[in-house]
């Protein structure tokens, strides 16, 4: 059973209400307060994000979950003895949660990984300690693997582009060598030389693609020029 459902069932048992009532849309005070408490303990005792808690609390919105948590916190601050009651409930609920990690408390997709990373970074910067659940470590590891896969794909694509560009440059240099060897200072040769100089100037800029297209056109014109000369000869 998912940890959030385990917590909700434990609250229902302690408060003497049905689990289905907590998960339902019923709004009676007898049901609403245990529902808020279940939301509170789900946030305190698991690394689940508010949207994840809402999904497992009858498909509720994360703002509803946040409101429920704040209501419990307000009662703890204002209602005499309620804080002790909540603490006792928390102790009882913890005993129902596995401590060995033999099954997943919270799936990685339910963990707010970005928020967790920000909190870890802030704790490190402040030289503070913080508790991290095994679920959070698993979620962070899963995110690292996903990022490594994406980085690998991007790197492979960049390497392929670099190889393609190197091949094109080799073709350009060969064509330029032919042009340079020509004794005729023709407009076609001058156009290729000018386009190549412009391409080298615009490489790695926003104009690189346009410069490459222009160089391609001048090379094609030069090839046509030499082909015409061969036919005439």
CSV table of C-alpha atoms in Angstrom, one decimal:
chain,number,residue,atom,x,y,z
A,1,UNK,CA,0.0,0.0,0.0
A,2,UNK,CA,1.2,3.5,-0.8
A,3,UNK,CA,2.4,5.4,2.3
A,4,UNK,CA,-0.1,8.2,1.8
A,5,UNK,CA,-3.0,5.7,1.7
A,6,UNK,CA,-1.5,4.0,4.8
A,7,UNK,CA,-1.4,7.3,6.7
A,8,UNK,CA,-5.0,8.1,5.6
A,9,UNK,CA,-6.2,4.8,6.7
A,10,UNK,CA,-4.4,5.2,10.1
A,11,UNK,CA,-6.0,8.6,10.7
A,12,UNK,CA,-9.4,7.2,9.7
A,13,UNK,CA,-9.0,4.4,12.3
A,14,UNK,CA,-7.8,6.7,15.0
A,15,UNK,CA,-10.7,9.2,14.4
A,16,UNK,CA,-13.3,6.5,14.0
A,17,UNK,CA,-14.4,7.4,10.5
A,18,UNK,CA,-14.4,5.4,7.3
A,19,UNK,CA,-11.5,5.7,4.9
A,20,UNK,CA,-13.9,6.1,2.0
A,21,UNK,CA,-15.5,9.1,3.7
A,22,UNK,CA,-12.1,10.8,4.0
A,23,UNK,CA,-11.5,10.2,0.3
A,24,UNK,CA,-15.0,11.3,-0.6
A,25,UNK,CA,-16.4,14.8,-1.1
A,26,UNK,CA,-18.3,14.8,2.1
A,27,UNK,CA,-18.0,18.1,4.0
A,28,UNK,CA,-19.2,17.3,7.5
A,29,UNK,CA,-16.9,18.4,10.3
A,30,UNK,CA,-16.6,14.8,11.4
A,31,UNK,CA,-15.0,13.9,8.1
A,32,UNK,CA,-13.3,17.2,7.1
A,33,UNK,CA,-11.0,17.4,10.2
A,34,UNK,CA,-9.6,13.9,9.8
A,35,UNK,CA,-9.1,14.6,6.1
A,36,UNK,CA,-7.0,17.7,7.0
A,37,UNK,CA,-5.0,15.7,9.5
A,38,UNK,CA,-4.3,13.0,6.9
A,39,UNK,CA,-3.1,15.7,4.5
A,40,UNK,CA,-0.9,17.1,7.3
A,41,UNK,CA,0.7,13.8,8.2
A,42,UNK,CA,1.2,12.9,4.5
A,43,UNK,CA,3.2,16.1,4.2
A,44,UNK,CA,5.1,15.7,7.4
A,45,UNK,CA,5.8,11.9,7.2
A,46,UNK,CA,6.5,11.5,3.5
A,47,UNK,CA,8.5,13.4,0.8
A,48,UNK,CA,5.4,13.6,-1.4
A,49,UNK,CA,4.6,16.8,-3.2
A,50,UNK,CA,1.2,18.5,-2.6
A,51,UNK,CA,-0.2,17.5,-6.0
A,52,UNK,CA,0.8,13.8,-5.2
A,53,UNK,CA,-0.9,14.0,-1.9
A,54,UNK,CA,-4.0,15.5,-3.5
A,55,UNK,CA,-4.1,12.7,-6.1
A,56,UNK,CA,-4.2,10.1,-3.4
A,57,UNK,CA,-6.7,12.0,-1.3
A,58,UNK,CA,-9.6,11.6,-3.7
A,59,UNK,CA,-8.1,13.5,-6.6
A,60,UNK,CA,-7.9,16.9,-4.8
A,61,UNK,CA,-6.1,20.0,-6.0
A,62,UNK,CA,-2.8,20.9,-4.4
A,63,UNK,CA,-4.3,24.2,-3.1
A,64,UNK,CA,-6.9,22.2,-1.2
A,65,UNK,CA,-4.2,20.1,0.4
A,66,UNK,CA,-2.2,23.2,1.4
A,67,UNK,CA,-5.3,24.7,2.9
A,68,UNK,CA,-6.0,21.5,4.9
A,69,UNK,CA,-2.4,21.5,6.2
A,70,UNK,CA,-2.5,25.1,7.3
A,71,UNK,CA,-5.8,24.5,9.1
A,72,UNK,CA,-4.1,21.8,11.2
A,73,UNK,CA,-1.1,24.0,11.8
A,74,UNK,CA,-3.4,26.8,13.0
A,75,UNK,CA,-5.2,24.5,15.3
A,76,UNK,CA,-1.9,23.3,16.8
A,77,UNK,CA,-0.9,26.9,17.4
A,78,UNK,CA,-4.2,28.1,18.9
A,79,UNK,CA,-6.0,25.1,20.3
A,80,UNK,CA,-4.8,23.9,23.8
A,81,UNK,CA,-3.7,20.3,23.8
A,82,UNK,CA,-4.2,19.7,20.1
A,83,UNK,CA,-0.5,19.8,19.4
A,84,UNK,CA,0.1,17.0,21.9
A,85,UNK,CA,-2.8,15.0,20.3
A,86,UNK,CA,-1.2,15.4,16.9
A,87,UNK,CA,2.2,14.3,18.2
A,88,UNK,CA,0.7,11.2,19.7
A,89,UNK,CA,-1.1,10.4,16.4
A,90,UNK,CA,2.1,10.9,14.5
A,91,UNK,CA,3.9,8.4,16.8
A,92,UNK,CA,1.2,5.8,16.2
A,93,UNK,CA,1.1,6.4,12.4
A,94,UNK,CA,4.9,6.1,12.1
A,95,UNK,CA,4.7,2.6,13.5
A,96,UNK,CA,2.5,1.6,10.6
A,97,UNK,CA,5.1,2.8,8.0
A,98,UNK,CA,8.0,0.5,6.9
A,99,UNK,CA,11.4,1.5,8.1
A,100,UNK,CA,13.4,-0.9,6.0
A,101,UNK,CA,12.5,0.5,2.6
A,102,UNK,CA,11.4,-2.9,1.4
A,103,UNK,CA,8.7,-1.3,-0.7
A,104,UNK,CA,8.3,2.1,-2.1
A,105,UNK,CA,6.8,4.7,0.1
A,106,UNK,CA,6.5,7.3,-2.5
A,107,UNK,CA,7.1,6.8,-6.3
A,108,UNK,CA,9.8,9.1,-7.7
A,109,UNK,CA,7.3,10.9,-9.9
A,110,UNK,CA,5.4,12.0,-6.7
A,111,UNK,CA,8.5,13.7,-5.2
A,112,UNK,CA,9.1,17.4,-5.8
A,113,UNK,CA,12.6,16.9,-7.0
A,114,UNK,CA,13.3,20.5,-7.9
A,115,UNK,CA,12.1,21.7,-4.6
A,116,UNK,CA,14.1,19.0,-2.8
A,117,UNK,CA,17.3,20.0,-4.7
A,118,UNK,CA,16.7,23.6,-3.8
A,119,UNK,CA,16.3,22.7,-0.1
A,120,UNK,CA,19.5,20.5,-0.1
A,121,UNK,CA,21.4,23.3,-1.8
A,122,UNK,CA,20.2,25.9,0.7
A,123,UNK,CA,21.1,23.5,3.6
A,124,UNK,CA,24.6,23.0,2.3
A,125,UNK,CA,25.1,26.7,1.8
A,126,UNK,CA,24.0,27.4,5.3
A,127,UNK,CA,26.0,24.6,6.8
A,128,UNK,CA,22.8,23.0,8.2
A,129,UNK,CA,21.7,19.4,8.4
A,130,UNK,CA,18.5,18.1,6.9
A,131,UNK,CA,16.7,14.7,6.9
A,132,UNK,CA,16.3,13.1,3.5
A,133,UNK,CA,14.0,10.1,3.0
A,134,UNK,CA,15.1,7.0,1.0
A,135,UNK,CA,12.3,7.9,-1.4
A,136,UNK,CA,13.9,11.3,-2.0
A,137,UNK,CA,17.3,9.8,-2.7
A,138,UNK,CA,15.7,7.4,-5.2
A,139,UNK,CA,13.9,10.3,-6.9
A,140,UNK,CA,17.0,12.4,-7.1
A,141,UNK,CA,18.9,9.4,-8.5
A,142,UNK,CA,16.2,8.8,-11.1
A,143,UNK,CA,16.3,12.5,-12.1
A,144,UNK,CA,20.1,12.3,-12.4
A,145,UNK,CA,19.8,9.3,-14.7
A,146,UNK,CA,17.2,11.1,-16.8
A,147,UNK,CA,19.4,14.2,-17.1
A,148,UNK,CA,22.5,12.0,-18.0
A,149,UNK,CA,20.4,10.4,-20.8
A,150,UNK,CA,19.3,13.7,-22.1
A,151,UNK,CA,22.9,15.1,-21.9
A,152,UNK,CA,24.1,12.0,-23.8
A,153,UNK,CA,21.6,12.5,-26.5
A,154,UNK,CA,22.5,16.2,-26.9
A,155,UNK,CA,26.2,15.4,-26.9
A,156,UNK,CA,25.8,12.7,-29.5
A,157,UNK,CA,23.8,15.1,-31.7
A,158,UNK,CA,26.4,17.8,-31.3
A,159,UNK,CA,29.2,15.4,-32.2
A,160,UNK,CA,27.3,14.4,-35.3
A,161,UNK,CA,26.8,18.0,-36.3
A,162,UNK,CA,30.5,18.6,-35.8
A,163,UNK,CA,31.4,15.6,-38.0
A,164,UNK,CA,29.0,16.8,-40.7
A,165,UNK,CA,30.4,20.3,-40.6
A,166,UNK,CA,34.0,19.0,-40.8
A,167,UNK,CA,33.0,16.9,-43.9
A,168,UNK,CA,31.4,20.0,-45.5
A,169,UNK,CA,34.5,22.1,-44.7
A,170,UNK,CA,36.7,19.5,-46.3
A,171,UNK,CA,34.6,19.7,-49.5
A,172,UNK,CA,34.7,23.5,-49.4
A,173,UNK,CA,38.5,23.5,-49.0
A,174,UNK,CA,38.9,21.0,-51.9
A,175,UNK,CA,36.7,23.3,-54.1
A,176,UNK,CA,38.7,26.3,-53.0
A,177,UNK,CA,41.9,24.6,-53.9
A,178,UNK,CA,40.5,24.0,-57.4
A,179,UNK,CA,39.5,27.6,-57.6
A,180,UNK,CA,42.9,28.8,-56.4
A,181,UNK,CA,44.6,26.6,-59.0
A,182,UNK,CA,42.6,28.2,-61.7
A,183,UNK,CA,44.6,30.8,-63.7
A,184,UNK,CA,41.5,32.6,-64.6
A,185,UNK,CA,40.4,35.3,-62.2
A,186,UNK,CA,36.7,34.8,-63.0
A,187,UNK,CA,33.7,36.2,-61.1
A,188,UNK,CA,32.7,32.7,-60.1
A,189,UNK,CA,36.1,32.1,-58.3
A,190,UNK,CA,36.0,35.5,-56.6
A,191,UNK,CA,32.4,34.8,-55.4
A,192,UNK,CA,33.5,31.5,-53.8
A,193,UNK,CA,36.5,33.1,-52.1
A,194,UNK,CA,34.3,36.0,-50.8
A,195,UNK,CA,31.6,33.6,-49.6
A,196,UNK,CA,34.1,31.4,-47.8
A,197,UNK,CA,35.7,34.4,-46.0
A,198,UNK,CA,32.2,35.4,-45.0
A,199,UNK,CA,31.4,31.9,-43.8
A,200,UNK,CA,34.5,31.8,-41.6
A,201,UNK,CA,33.6,35.2,-40.2
A,202,UNK,CA,30.0,34.1,-39.4
A,203,UNK,CA,30.8,30.7,-37.9
A,204,UNK,CA,29.1,30.0,-34.5
A,205,UNK,CA,26.9,33.1,-34.9
A,206,UNK,CA,23.3,33.5,-35.8
A,207,UNK,CA,24.3,34.2,-39.4
A,208,UNK,CA,26.2,30.9,-39.9
A,209,UNK,CA,23.4,29.1,-41.6
A,210,UNK,CA,22.8,31.9,-44.1
A,211,UNK,CA,26.6,32.2,-44.8
A,212,UNK,CA,26.8,28.4,-45.4
A,213,UNK,CA,23.8,28.6,-47.8
A,214,UNK,CA,25.5,31.4,-49.7
A,215,UNK,CA,28.7,29.4,-49.9
A,216,UNK,CA,26.8,26.4,-51.2
A,217,UNK,CA,25.3,28.6,-53.9
A,218,UNK,CA,28.6,30.0,-55.0
A,219,UNK,CA,30.3,26.6,-55.1
A,220,UNK,CA,27.5,25.3,-57.2
A,221,UNK,CA,27.9,28.2,-59.6
A,222,UNK,CA,31.6,27.5,-59.7
A,223,UNK,CA,31.0,23.8,-60.6
A,224,UNK,CA,28.7,24.9,-63.3
A,225,UNK,CA,31.3,27.3,-64.6
A,226,UNK,CA,34.0,24.6,-64.8
A,227,UNK,CA,31.6,22.1,-66.3
A,228,UNK,CA,30.8,24.6,-69.1
A,229,UNK,CA,34.5,25.1,-69.7
A,230,UNK,CA,35.1,21.4,-70.0
A,231,UNK,CA,32.2,21.1,-72.6
A,232,UNK,CA,33.6,24.0,-74.6
A,233,UNK,CA,37.1,22.4,-74.5
